[in-house]
XYZ file of C-alpha atoms in Angstrom:
90
model
C 0.000 0.000 0.000
C 1.068 3.571 -0.590
C -0.028 6.984 0.645
C -1.485 9.475 -1.813
C -2.646 13.045 -1.522
C -5.926 13.744 -3.291
C -6.891 17.381 -3.726
C -9.539 19.054 -5.815
C -10.913 22.434 -6.835
C -14.619 22.404 -7.578
C -16.758 24.854 -9.543
C -19.899 23.510 -7.840
C -18.763 22.187 -4.439
C -22.307 21.698 -3.118
C -22.914 19.115 -5.844
C -19.542 17.471 -6.412
C -17.866 17.516 -2.984
C -20.378 15.026 -1.489
C -19.951 12.747 -4.520
C -16.152 12.764 -4.288
C -16.242 12.271 -0.522
C -18.532 9.283 -0.870
C -16.321 7.713 -3.568
C -13.175 8.125 -1.449
C -14.822 6.775 1.709
C -16.250 3.803 -0.169
C -12.926 2.499 -1.458
C -9.999 3.786 0.612
C -8.653 4.177 4.120
C -8.389 7.934 4.430
C -7.720 11.035 6.448
C -9.774 14.055 5.413
C -7.036 16.504 6.309
C -8.468 19.767 4.853
C -11.735 20.780 3.215
C -10.801 19.545 -0.268
C -7.688 17.550 0.619
C -7.496 13.879 1.554
C -4.673 11.475 2.272
C -5.551 7.951 1.252
C -3.919 4.557 1.596
C -4.212 2.680 -1.693
C -2.699 -0.259 -3.523
C -3.162 1.194 -7.016
C -1.349 3.901 -8.972
C -2.136 7.615 -8.913
C -3.558 7.372 -12.429
C -5.940 4.561 -11.386
C -7.106 6.577 -8.397
C -7.659 9.570 -10.681
C -9.657 7.437 -13.137
C -11.817 6.091 -10.303
C -12.595 9.574 -8.961
C -12.930 11.555 -12.188
C -16.515 10.431 -12.848
C -17.496 12.533 -9.815
C -16.070 15.761 -11.244
C -17.873 18.536 -13.063
C -16.697 19.815 -16.441
C -14.335 22.522 -15.106
C -13.340 20.887 -11.806
C -9.700 20.041 -11.100
C -8.322 16.903 -9.437
C -4.772 16.244 -8.224
C -3.506 12.812 -7.097
C 0.118 12.299 -6.082
C 1.963 9.563 -4.197
C 3.533 10.625 -0.921
C 6.794 9.261 0.402
C 9.062 9.801 3.349
C 8.766 12.720 5.701
C 5.830 14.959 6.641
C 5.468 18.046 8.838
C 2.129 19.198 10.251
C 0.881 22.193 12.208
C -0.252 21.580 15.784
C -3.930 21.959 14.854
C -4.145 18.587 13.083
C -5.454 15.559 14.941
C -2.971 13.306 16.715
C -4.824 10.244 15.424
C -4.483 11.411 11.811
C -0.827 12.346 12.226
C -0.043 8.948 13.767
C -1.863 7.162 10.913
C 0.102 9.213 8.371
C 3.405 8.303 10.038
C 2.487 4.595 9.852
C 1.653 4.633 6.143
C 4.580 6.766 5.012
């Protein structure tokens, strides 16, 4: 398994954010770290993750998926549980 960051910019967040959230929660172990940013634990490539999620995007929405590796630094405001999970999967 590998850690990936999934981030998106949505033209119509009221419509597409719930759809993307549901798709991520259905398939992956995740940490919803910021409003439109997730860290997921997945066994497939970034391009496969993108293909899985892109059906939930609107025409002018943007989606970014990138594999994470190594070190991470977080502000104090993030949850300890999430930070510990991130350390385990990196």
